[in-house]
Amino acid sequence: MSIQTVMVVGAGQMGSGIVQVAAAAGRKVLWHDLTMPFIDKGMLVIRKHLARSVEKGKLTVEEQTSIIGRILPTEDVTDAAKVDLVIEAISENMAWKTNLFQKLDRICPPGVILATNTSSLPITEIAAATSRPSQVIGMHFMNPVPVMPLIEVIRGLETSQDVFDAIFQLSKEFGKTPVEVQDFPGFVSNRILMPMINEAVFTVYEGVASVEAVDTVMKLGMNHPMGPLELADFIGLDTCLSIMEILYEGFKDPKYRPCPLLRKYVKAGRLGRKSGQGFYVYA
Ligand SMILES: CC(=O)CC(=O)SCCNC(=O)CCNC(=O)[C@H](O)C(C)(C)COP(=O)(O)OP(=O)(O)OC[C@H]1O[C@@H](n2cnc3c(N)ncnc32)[C@H](O)[C@@H]1OP(=O)(O)O
Ligand SMILES: NC(=O)C1=CN([C@@H]2O[C@H](COP(=O)(O)OP(=O)(O)OC[C@H]3O[C@@H](n4cnc5c(N)ncnc54)[C@H](OP(=O)(O)O)[C@@H]3O)[C@@H](O)[C@H]2O)C=CC1
């Protein structure tokens, strides 16, 4: 199964990273979001990162130009009919994702693989919304995509071996290390990471320590590159809350209850770096 053309849906922080990595790996990438200004914003981010790589001598100007040339923005989702693989990276919301997968299922010819970058939603449930559950798979990149070497490759209940092998191989061609994971809430990464972040929020909520103090403890005491609250802001507090809700709902275990402070911040629109304020304020 050769994958040469890819559509990425969603021009947020994950979508732009996935587009950059796929284009750098020589794939032609159609990039779709609901409106062109979102894609334009994402293109600026990619151009900035590539320009930095050129400045540092990690990329030639010719390579930079050809990577940009392989990225084709489109407002028309029916362009998905032209690709071998669609990677969905829209917001972490099951209704929006199943709606999109139903649409993609109608648009794409048989044989096109539909992958989701969901952080925690059940792949099997997303697959069941389509008429091709054997061709639906989880391809979970880490943030920031161009830097982090891992991709969790998640098998839905019906994912075929051919599709699994093709995505595992493609992940390697993207320069990443794929790890096989079964379809359970939060997979491996967020089942372990997100309760730690949630516990850090509880630590602030209960007045044990300040935001800065919690992050300093984890950075200097545990050698984490970012403190858990800084990382929560980086991921997006809306995404963190959605993941905690999915763990709580999926396991029905109170240990996964989201901290009320996390919920409060999301309700207030404090989503972290992307909205300008979360646990920290960004310029
Ligand atoms: C929620 C989920 O479902 C799953 C997830 O993704 S969970 C989140 C997983 N990610 C993490 O845990 C990230 C933790 N943080 C880190 O690893 C580091 O802080 C970091 C890599 C983000 C930044 O590292 P740093 O050393 O502090 O910064 P900096 O020196 O500026 O950057 C290091 C490199 O990363 C690049 N970089 C940093 N941020 C970047 C971004 N957003 N996009 C692309 N490249 C980026 C820099 O250009 C630099 O590249 P070079 O080595 O080629 O010069
Ligand atoms: N943030 C992280 O660290 C990680 C996130 N993920 C997962 O990746 C996915 C995206 O997350 P992230 O990039 O952070 O989110 P963002 O909020 O940064 O971006 C989501 C983008 O998707 C767009 N969008 C929403 N609905 C549609 C649709 N129907 N069609 C096309 N575009 C749409 C949004 O547009 P609009 O603003 O108009 O709604 C927005 O541009 C989520 O499933 C998340 O769980 C996975 C790994 C890490």
Coordinates of C-alpha atoms and ligand atoms in Angstrom, one line a residue, residues 9-15 32-34 38 88-92 96-97 100 117-119 140-143 235 238-239 274, ligand 2:
V9 CA -7.8 18.2 8.0
G10 CA -7.5 20.9 10.7
A11 CA -5.1 23.8 10.7
G12 CA -4.5 24.1 14.4
Q13 CA -1.2 23.5 16.1
M14 CA -1.2 19.7 15.4
G15 CA -2.5 20.0 11.8
H32 CA -8.1 21.6 4.6
D33 CA -9.7 23.7 7.3
L34 CA -13.1 25.3 7.3
F38 CA -6.9 29.4 9.5
E88 CA -7.8 14.3 10.7
A89 CA -6.6 16.8 13.2
I90 CA -9.6 18.8 14.2
S91 CA -10.7 19.7 17.7
E92 CA -11.2 16.9 20.3
W96 CA -17.5 16.8 15.1
K97 CA -15.1 13.9 14.3
L100 CA -16.3 14.6 9.4
N117 CA -4.9 12.2 15.4
T118 CA -7.3 12.1 18.3
S119 CA -5.6 12.3 21.7
H140 CA -1.4 10.0 17.3
F141 CA 1.4 12.5 16.8
M142 CA 3.0 14.4 19.8
N143 CA 3.2 18.1 20.1
I235 CA -1.3 21.3 24.7
D238 CA -9.7 22.5 26.3
T239 CA -7.8 19.5 24.9
K274 CA -3.4 29.4 21.8
Ligands
LIG2 N1 -2.6 19.9 21.4 C1 -1.9 18.8 21.6 O1 -0.9 18.8 22.3 C2 -2.3 17.5 20.9 C3 -3.5 17.4 20.3 N2 -3.9 16.3 19.7 C4 -5.2 16.1 19.1 O2 -5.1 16.8 17.8 C5 -6.4 17.3 17.5 C6 -6.3 18.8 17.2 O3 -5.7 19.4 18.3 P1 -5.0 20.9 18.2 O4 -4.3 21.0 16.9 O5 -4.3 21.1 19.5 O6 -6.4 21.8 18.2 P2 -6.6 23.3 17.8 O7 -7.7 23.8 18.6 O8 -5.2 24.0 17.8 O9 -7.0 23.1 16.2 C7 -8.1 22.5 15.7 C8 -8.4 23.0 14.3 O10 -9.4 22.2 13.7 C9 -10.3 23.1 13.1 N3 -11.6 22.4 12.8 C10 -12.6 22.2 13.8 N4 -13.6 21.5 13.2 C11 -13.3 21.3 11.9 C12 -13.9 20.7 10.7 N5 -15.1 20.1 10.8 N6 -13.2 20.7 9.5 C13 -12.1 21.3 9.4 N7 -11.4 21.9 10.4 C14 -12.0 21.9 11.6 C15 -10.4 24.3 14.0 O11 -11.0 25.4 13.4 P3 -11.9 26.3 14.4 O12 -11.0 27.1 15.2 O13 -12.6 27.2 13.3 O14 -12.9 25.4 15.1 C16 -8.9 24.5 14.3 O15 -8.3 25.2 13.3 C17 -7.3 17.0 18.6 O16 -8.0 15.8 18.4 C18 -6.4 16.8 19.8 O17 -6.9 16.0 20.8 C19 -3.0 15.2 19.6 C20 -1.8 15.3 20.1 C21 -1.3 16.4 20.9

